[in-house]
Amino acid sequence: MNTHIPRVDLGRRVLVLRHRRIAVRLHWRSVVVCTVLAVAIAGTAVLALMTGSYPLSPGQVLSALTGRETDIVHDIVVEWRLPRVTAALVFGAALGVSGAVFQSLLRNPLADPGIVGFSQGSYTGALIVILVVNGTYVQLVGGALLGGMATAVAVYVLAYRRGVQGFRLIIVGIGVSAMLGSLNTWLILKADLDQAMSAAAWGVGSLNGVSWDQVVIGGACIAVLLLPAGMLSRPMRQMELGDDAAASQGVRVSPVRLGLLLVGVALTATVTAASGPIAFISLVAPQIGRRLARTAGITLAPAAFVGALLCLASDYLAQHVAPTPLPVGIITVVLGGGYLGYLLFTEARRRL
């Protein structure tokens, strides 16, 4: 693999990795930002593995991770705490990428799978499997995917009028989300008390009880989905200039938009099936990543790293700061709501 760094690329340093006919261009600042975020993620992960009713030292955690512990320390770290930490990292990264896809696709910093109804659709599909079918986890994943995809198709068809405009799709998505929210409430009210309480708690977004099976299945689905997301990242950035400009550069706008929509919905649905709808990470992570990397548009890698860090840090706060453990979704709602208020305030000041 050959590597060189051009001195100037529109005023930015760019790292170019070449292997035969394949070339990958990476903004140097984005690489540095992702590296710093990875260090912060590693530190937070070790802290989460150390903290609990049975406190551990960093040495014990590292020994357990490297296989040098075989007693209760190994069980605590590898079997009990590590699945939750891994789930927070993988699911947070998936939500960050999903949010980046939708914000770039709709050219709106307020675009979010939860706001435009796709998370609610995935939640509806999962609720039907939980409350009506009483199915397995694999069926739950399938139900969430089908619910999210059906919602995406409905929103896309209702918003289509000689093409799909971002603002129209958001407005239609908000209406569909409101209707699905009412349907979800009705499903919970009609269910048995135990099922309703379980579904309601899960619907807030929680990593309680996450097992290695859920992490492996969800992680495999997310890994498969990240591949087309990376392949479509370049035309995605070109489409931020406008459909006509992107088409003039050889981008097949409609197929690319549809592919991005499917990938974004599938990422959200996979996370929803495993942990419930964790709110606001997909809204906040892309914007924080863009500001840290100082890129002109939305980029996937910083959004993924920020999403992973936000989800892991929020889950740590949910477990250890409150008097009783809370679902991670409650913490992300608080953080995301504060950020949304800040974003609306800054946008209002900019227009004055």
Tab-separated table of C-alpha atoms in Angstrom:
chain	number	residue	atom	x	y	z
A	1	MET	CA	0.000	0.000	0.000
A	2	ASN	CA	1.430	3.360	-1.023
A	3	THR	CA	0.722	6.486	1.013
A	4	HIS	CA	1.317	10.130	0.301
A	5	ILE	CA	-0.015	13.411	1.636
A	6	PRO	CA	-0.660	16.210	-0.849
A	7	ARG	CA	0.288	19.588	0.528
A	8	VAL	CA	-2.889	21.367	-0.478
A	9	ASP	CA	-6.410	20.205	-1.237
A	10	LEU	CA	-8.621	23.284	-1.262
A	11	GLY	CA	-6.738	24.497	1.787
A	12	ARG	CA	-6.878	21.161	3.647
A	13	ARG	CA	-4.260	18.495	4.160
A	14	VAL	CA	-5.424	15.156	2.799
A	15	LEU	CA	-4.067	11.680	3.465
A	16	VAL	CA	-4.303	9.436	0.389
A	17	LEU	CA	-3.997	5.672	0.744
A	18	ARG	CA	-3.455	3.795	-2.520
A	19	HIS	CA	-3.534	0.090	-3.216
A	20	ARG	CA	-3.404	-0.828	-6.889
A	21	ARG	CA	-6.450	0.831	-8.491
A	22	ILE	CA	-8.128	1.723	-5.172
A	23	ALA	CA	-7.487	5.094	-3.541
A	24	VAL	CA	-8.947	6.339	-0.257
A	25	ARG	CA	-8.790	10.035	0.602
A	26	LEU	CA	-8.859	11.012	4.254
A	27	HIS	CA	-8.825	14.537	5.616
A	28	TRP	CA	-5.895	14.823	7.966
A	29	ARG	CA	-7.873	16.656	10.649
A	30	SER	CA	-10.589	13.997	10.533
A	31	VAL	CA	-7.936	11.319	11.099
A	32	VAL	CA	-6.586	13.206	14.123
A	33	VAL	CA	-10.089	13.798	15.524
A	34	CYS	CA	-11.051	10.131	15.128
A	35	THR	CA	-7.797	9.068	16.807
A	36	VAL	CA	-8.457	11.336	19.806
A	37	LEU	CA	-12.046	10.080	20.002
A	38	ALA	CA	-10.820	6.469	19.875
A	39	VAL	CA	-8.519	7.148	22.845
A	40	ALA	CA	-11.426	8.727	24.756
A	41	ILE	CA	-13.630	5.730	23.886
A	42	ALA	CA	-10.975	3.288	25.134
A	43	GLY	CA	-10.609	5.185	28.402
A	44	THR	CA	-14.366	5.343	28.945
A	45	ALA	CA	-14.715	1.634	28.133
A	46	VAL	CA	-12.065	0.682	30.699
A	47	LEU	CA	-13.782	2.922	33.265
A	48	ALA	CA	-17.132	1.245	32.562
A	49	LEU	CA	-15.562	-2.205	32.925
A	50	MET	CA	-13.973	-1.183	36.248
A	51	THR	CA	-17.024	0.383	37.862
A	52	GLY	CA	-19.864	-1.488	39.507
A	53	SER	CA	-20.963	-3.219	42.681
A	54	TYR	CA	-17.727	-5.230	42.401
A	55	PRO	CA	-15.078	-2.568	41.653
A	56	LEU	CA	-11.971	-3.591	39.738
A	57	SER	CA	-8.599	-2.056	39.004
A	58	PRO	CA	-7.355	-1.230	35.475
A	59	GLY	CA	-4.859	-4.076	35.754
A	60	GLN	CA	-7.585	-6.588	36.556
A	61	VAL	CA	-9.667	-5.388	33.610
A	62	LEU	CA	-6.755	-5.651	31.178
A	63	SER	CA	-5.807	-9.077	32.547
A	64	ALA	CA	-9.363	-10.316	32.070
A	65	LEU	CA	-9.493	-8.962	28.516
A	66	THR	CA	-6.205	-10.676	27.621
A	67	GLY	CA	-7.272	-14.004	29.115
A	68	ARG	CA	-4.986	-13.984	32.156
A	69	GLU	CA	-7.916	-14.025	34.598
A	70	THR	CA	-9.990	-17.182	34.974
A	71	ASP	CA	-11.923	-16.580	38.174
A	72	ILE	CA	-14.791	-14.269	39.107
A	73	VAL	CA	-12.944	-11.286	37.630
A	74	HIS	CA	-13.095	-12.885	34.169
A	75	ASP	CA	-16.830	-13.529	34.495
A	76	ILE	CA	-17.539	-9.978	35.657
A	77	VAL	CA	-15.535	-8.324	32.892
A	78	VAL	CA	-16.045	-10.621	29.902
A	79	GLU	CA	-19.447	-12.175	30.540
A	80	TRP	CA	-21.328	-9.423	32.393
A	81	ARG	CA	-19.923	-5.979	31.617
A	82	LEU	CA	-18.190	-6.330	28.242
A	83	PRO	CA	-21.361	-7.198	26.239
A	84	ARG	CA	-23.005	-3.975	27.439
A	85	VAL	CA	-19.919	-1.872	26.671
A	86	THR	CA	-19.564	-3.456	23.226
A	87	ALA	CA	-23.263	-2.921	22.497
A	88	ALA	CA	-23.000	0.757	23.464
A	89	LEU	CA	-20.024	1.237	21.146
A	90	VAL	CA	-21.457	-0.649	18.167
A	91	PHE	CA	-24.989	0.689	18.443
A	92	GLY	CA	-23.806	4.254	19.086
A	93	ALA	CA	-21.592	4.142	16.001
A	94	ALA	CA	-24.482	2.792	13.926
A	95	LEU	CA	-26.782	5.578	15.106
A	96	GLY	CA	-24.101	8.180	14.336
A	97	VAL	CA	-23.711	6.884	10.789
A	98	SER	CA	-27.482	6.666	10.313
A	99	GLY	CA	-27.918	10.262	11.437
A	100	ALA	CA	-25.079	11.409	9.172
A	101	VAL	CA	-26.722	9.695	6.200
A	102	PHE	CA	-30.093	11.356	6.796
A	103	GLN	CA	-28.687	14.810	7.537
A	104	SER	CA	-26.592	14.707	4.392
A	105	LEU	CA	-29.389	13.211	2.319
A	106	LEU	CA	-31.962	15.782	3.447
A	107	ARG	CA	-29.416	18.647	3.785
A	108	ASN	CA	-30.864	19.548	7.157
A	109	PRO	CA	-29.091	19.465	10.563
A	110	LEU	CA	-32.406	18.576	12.230
A	111	ALA	CA	-32.936	15.455	10.114
A	112	ASP	CA	-33.037	12.411	12.370
A	113	PRO	CA	-34.473	8.899	11.934
A	114	GLY	CA	-36.527	9.438	15.084
A	115	ILE	CA	-37.954	12.747	13.948
A	116	VAL	CA	-38.937	11.559	10.461
A	117	GLY	CA	-40.640	8.428	11.770
A	118	PHE	CA	-38.261	5.625	10.893
A	119	SER	CA	-37.403	4.823	14.523
A	120	GLN	CA	-41.108	4.781	15.369
A	121	GLY	CA	-41.730	2.409	12.474
A	122	SER	CA	-39.009	0.063	13.692
A	123	TYR	CA	-40.486	0.283	17.192
A	124	THR	CA	-43.932	-0.587	15.831
A	125	GLY	CA	-42.590	-3.655	14.042
A	126	ALA	CA	-40.747	-4.773	17.164
A	127	LEU	CA	-43.805	-4.191	19.367
A	128	ILE	CA	-45.948	-6.364	17.116
A	129	VAL	CA	-43.414	-9.176	17.442
A	130	ILE	CA	-43.182	-8.740	21.233
A	131	LEU	CA	-46.856	-8.250	22.078
A	132	VAL	CA	-48.701	-10.112	19.334
A	133	VAL	CA	-46.388	-12.819	18.013
A	134	ASN	CA	-44.299	-13.287	21.205
A	135	GLY	CA	-41.405	-14.108	18.934
A	136	THR	CA	-37.689	-14.757	19.328
A	137	TYR	CA	-34.895	-12.210	19.087
A	138	VAL	CA	-34.286	-13.055	15.421
A	139	GLN	CA	-37.972	-12.434	14.720
A	140	LEU	CA	-37.688	-9.193	16.689
A	141	VAL	CA	-34.857	-8.045	14.406
A	142	GLY	CA	-36.926	-8.972	11.362
A	143	GLY	CA	-39.983	-7.169	12.689
A	144	ALA	CA	-38.007	-4.002	13.412
A	145	LEU	CA	-36.419	-4.080	9.960
A	146	LEU	CA	-39.763	-4.631	8.237
A	147	GLY	CA	-41.413	-1.890	10.292
A	148	GLY	CA	-38.647	0.586	9.537
A	149	MET	CA	-38.566	-0.273	5.845
A	150	ALA	CA	-42.357	-0.079	5.511
A	151	THR	CA	-42.329	3.335	7.196
A	152	ALA	CA	-39.531	4.507	4.908
A	153	VAL	CA	-41.466	3.409	1.827
A	154	ALA	CA	-44.638	5.118	3.085
A	155	VAL	CA	-42.832	8.382	3.859
A	156	TYR	CA	-40.965	8.282	0.547
A	157	VAL	CA	-44.153	7.682	-1.479
A	158	LEU	CA	-46.156	10.335	0.384
A	159	ALA	CA	-43.342	12.890	0.023
A	160	TYR	CA	-42.678	12.137	-3.654
A	161	ARG	CA	-43.800	14.830	-6.048
A	162	ARG	CA	-41.619	14.991	-9.145
A	163	GLY	CA	-38.756	14.065	-6.847
A	164	VAL	CA	-38.218	14.112	-3.102
A	165	GLN	CA	-37.303	17.364	-1.377
A	166	GLY	CA	-35.728	17.229	2.060
A	167	PHE	CA	-38.148	19.625	3.764
A	168	ARG	CA	-41.231	17.839	2.412
A	169	LEU	CA	-39.886	14.457	3.516
A	170	ILE	CA	-39.247	15.776	7.052
A	171	ILE	CA	-42.773	17.203	7.341
A	172	VAL	CA	-44.348	13.976	6.076
A	173	GLY	CA	-42.088	11.972	8.384
A	174	ILE	CA	-43.149	13.987	11.413
A	175	GLY	CA	-46.809	13.285	10.616
A	176	VAL	CA	-46.187	9.575	10.115
A	177	SER	CA	-44.157	9.486	13.341
A	178	ALA	CA	-47.066	11.008	15.279
A	179	MET	CA	-49.495	8.427	13.915
A	180	LEU	CA	-47.146	5.534	14.662
A	181	GLY	CA	-46.575	6.888	18.173
A	182	SER	CA	-50.316	6.715	18.778
A	183	LEU	CA	-50.418	3.172	17.393
A	184	ASN	CA	-47.546	2.107	19.655
A	185	THR	CA	-49.310	3.553	22.697
A	186	TRP	CA	-52.510	1.689	21.775
A	187	LEU	CA	-50.581	-1.606	21.377
A	188	ILE	CA	-49.035	-1.191	24.834
A	189	LEU	CA	-52.361	-0.291	26.460
A	190	LYS	CA	-54.042	-3.381	24.978
A	191	ALA	CA	-51.275	-5.768	26.071
A	192	ASP	CA	-51.000	-7.745	29.301
A	193	LEU	CA	-49.577	-5.786	32.225
A	194	ASP	CA	-46.245	-7.622	32.374
A	195	GLN	CA	-45.721	-7.403	28.608
A	196	ALA	CA	-46.786	-3.763	28.559
A	197	MET	CA	-44.350	-2.812	31.325
A	198	SER	CA	-41.518	-4.662	29.615
A	199	ALA	CA	-42.291	-3.104	26.216
A	200	ALA	CA	-42.630	0.385	27.692
A	201	ALA	CA	-39.282	0.123	29.497
A	202	TRP	CA	-37.640	-1.262	26.369
A	203	GLY	CA	-39.205	1.485	24.279
A	204	VAL	CA	-37.256	4.172	26.157
A	205	GLY	CA	-34.028	2.679	24.855
A	206	SER	CA	-32.098	0.455	27.219
A	207	LEU	CA	-28.991	-1.730	27.210
A	208	ASN	CA	-30.086	-3.633	30.328
A	209	GLY	CA	-29.843	-7.362	29.792
A	210	VAL	CA	-27.938	-7.147	26.499
A	211	SER	CA	-26.247	-10.497	25.824
A	212	TRP	CA	-23.445	-11.603	23.557
A	213	ASP	CA	-26.015	-13.141	21.176
A	214	GLN	CA	-27.648	-9.756	20.626
A	215	VAL	CA	-24.275	-8.055	20.250
A	216	VAL	CA	-23.041	-10.620	17.715
A	217	ILE	CA	-26.217	-10.619	15.610
A	218	GLY	CA	-26.676	-6.849	15.742
A	219	GLY	CA	-22.954	-6.208	15.206
A	220	ALA	CA	-22.867	-8.499	12.173
A	221	CYS	CA	-25.860	-6.724	10.610
A	222	ILE	CA	-24.306	-3.326	11.296
A	223	ALA	CA	-20.933	-4.377	9.863
A	224	VAL	CA	-22.637	-5.518	6.662
A	225	LEU	CA	-24.556	-2.229	6.412
A	226	LEU	CA	-21.490	-0.053	7.009
A	227	LEU	CA	-19.876	-1.396	3.826
A	228	PRO	CA	-22.438	0.107	1.392
A	229	ALA	CA	-22.559	3.228	3.576
A	230	GLY	CA	-18.825	3.700	3.028
A	231	MET	CA	-19.145	3.002	-0.695
A	232	LEU	CA	-21.906	5.605	-1.019
A	233	SER	CA	-20.156	8.243	1.111
A	234	ARG	CA	-18.486	9.975	-1.831
A	235	PRO	CA	-21.656	10.379	-3.965
A	236	MET	CA	-23.456	11.333	-0.747
A	237	ARG	CA	-21.117	14.308	-0.302
A	238	GLN	CA	-21.478	15.211	-3.979
A	239	MET	CA	-25.270	15.264	-3.612
A	240	GLU	CA	-24.948	17.892	-0.860
A	241	LEU	CA	-24.120	20.323	-3.684
A	242	GLY	CA	-27.540	19.666	-5.231
A	243	ASP	CA	-29.015	16.983	-7.437
A	244	ASP	CA	-28.147	18.763	-10.678
A	245	ALA	CA	-24.523	19.325	-9.670
A	246	ALA	CA	-24.191	15.728	-8.537
A	247	ALA	CA	-25.754	14.416	-11.756
A	248	SER	CA	-23.330	16.517	-13.806
A	249	GLN	CA	-20.475	14.695	-12.030
A	250	GLY	CA	-21.870	11.291	-12.988
A	251	VAL	CA	-23.822	10.482	-9.837
A	252	ARG	CA	-27.000	8.484	-10.370
A	253	VAL	CA	-29.020	10.564	-7.965
A	254	SER	CA	-32.203	8.503	-7.516
A	255	PRO	CA	-30.535	5.082	-6.985
A	256	VAL	CA	-27.956	6.602	-4.637
A	257	ARG	CA	-30.646	8.386	-2.623
A	258	LEU	CA	-32.685	5.190	-2.367
A	259	GLY	CA	-29.616	3.186	-1.347
A	260	LEU	CA	-28.694	5.712	1.347
A	261	LEU	CA	-32.272	5.728	2.621
A	262	LEU	CA	-32.321	1.933	2.898
A	263	VAL	CA	-28.938	1.805	4.658
A	264	GLY	CA	-29.921	4.519	7.132
A	265	VAL	CA	-33.240	2.874	7.962
A	266	ALA	CA	-31.646	-0.561	8.305
A	267	LEU	CA	-29.015	0.759	10.733
A	268	THR	CA	-31.689	2.407	12.870
A	269	ALA	CA	-33.908	-0.677	12.780
A	270	THR	CA	-31.057	-2.978	13.815
A	271	VAL	CA	-30.292	-0.860	16.872
A	272	THR	CA	-33.986	-0.539	17.729
A	273	ALA	CA	-34.440	-4.308	17.595
A	274	ALA	CA	-31.581	-4.854	20.032
A	275	SER	CA	-32.007	-2.023	22.515
A	276	GLY	CA	-35.133	-0.060	21.687
A	277	PRO	CA	-35.151	3.429	20.137
A	278	ILE	CA	-32.202	5.295	21.703
A	279	ALA	CA	-33.085	8.917	20.978
A	280	PHE	CA	-31.045	11.889	19.812
A	281	ILE	CA	-27.636	10.229	19.221
A	282	SER	CA	-28.293	10.137	15.486
A	283	LEU	CA	-29.241	13.836	15.657
A	284	VAL	CA	-26.317	15.060	17.768
A	285	ALA	CA	-23.354	12.911	16.691
A	286	PRO	CA	-23.083	14.035	13.036
A	287	GLN	CA	-23.128	17.725	13.957
A	288	ILE	CA	-20.552	17.365	16.726
A	289	GLY	CA	-18.364	15.292	14.414
A	290	ARG	CA	-18.604	17.878	11.644
A	291	ARG	CA	-17.667	20.700	14.000
A	292	LEU	CA	-14.722	18.797	15.458
A	293	ALA	CA	-13.384	17.770	12.048
A	294	ARG	CA	-14.252	21.164	10.496
A	295	THR	CA	-15.461	19.556	7.296
A	296	ALA	CA	-17.653	21.357	4.797
A	297	GLY	CA	-20.321	18.647	4.976
A	298	ILE	CA	-21.308	15.617	6.976
A	299	THR	CA	-18.729	12.803	7.126
A	300	LEU	CA	-19.379	9.293	8.365
A	301	ALA	CA	-16.256	8.416	10.377
A	302	PRO	CA	-16.349	11.318	12.881
A	303	ALA	CA	-20.104	10.795	13.301
A	304	ALA	CA	-19.544	7.106	14.066
A	305	PHE	CA	-16.829	7.795	16.660
A	306	VAL	CA	-18.830	10.566	18.331
A	307	GLY	CA	-21.942	8.358	18.379
A	308	ALA	CA	-20.017	5.511	20.011
A	309	LEU	CA	-18.561	7.828	22.670
A	310	LEU	CA	-21.920	9.481	23.393
A	311	CYS	CA	-23.754	6.175	23.768
A	312	LEU	CA	-21.055	4.667	25.988
A	313	ALA	CA	-20.769	7.772	28.196
A	314	SER	CA	-24.560	8.081	28.462
A	315	ASP	CA	-24.907	4.438	29.476
A	316	TYR	CA	-22.192	4.895	32.111
A	317	LEU	CA	-24.054	7.883	33.538
A	318	ALA	CA	-27.337	5.974	33.442
A	319	GLN	CA	-25.843	3.112	35.458
A	320	HIS	CA	-23.727	4.908	38.039
A	321	VAL	CA	-24.789	8.540	38.508
A	322	ALA	CA	-28.484	8.155	39.320
A	323	PRO	CA	-29.545	6.537	42.614
A	324	THR	CA	-31.011	3.639	40.608
A	325	PRO	CA	-29.896	2.429	37.146
A	326	LEU	CA	-31.767	4.150	34.333
A	327	PRO	CA	-32.320	3.264	30.676
A	328	VAL	CA	-29.689	4.890	28.508
A	329	GLY	CA	-32.420	6.559	26.449
A	330	ILE	CA	-33.331	8.834	29.357
A	331	ILE	CA	-29.793	10.246	29.483
A	332	THR	CA	-29.557	10.676	25.704
A	333	VAL	CA	-32.893	12.523	25.700
A	334	VAL	CA	-31.567	14.966	28.318
A	335	LEU	CA	-28.289	15.521	26.466
A	336	GLY	CA	-29.910	15.598	23.042
A	337	GLY	CA	-32.676	17.934	24.156
A	338	GLY	CA	-30.117	20.390	25.497
A	339	TYR	CA	-28.157	20.222	22.268
A	340	LEU	CA	-31.311	20.645	20.178
A	341	GLY	CA	-32.190	23.781	22.158
A	342	TYR	CA	-28.662	25.097	21.595
A	343	LEU	CA	-28.879	24.352	17.865
A	344	LEU	CA	-32.236	26.112	17.516
A	345	PHE	CA	-30.905	29.111	19.472
A	346	THR	CA	-27.802	29.454	17.301
A	347	GLU	CA	-29.822	29.046	14.087
A	348	ALA	CA	-32.243	31.776	15.254
A	349	ARG	CA	-29.383	34.138	16.090
A	350	ARG	CA	-27.774	33.485	12.718
A	351	ARG	CA	-30.925	34.592	10.896
A	352	LEU	CA	-31.311	37.833	12.862
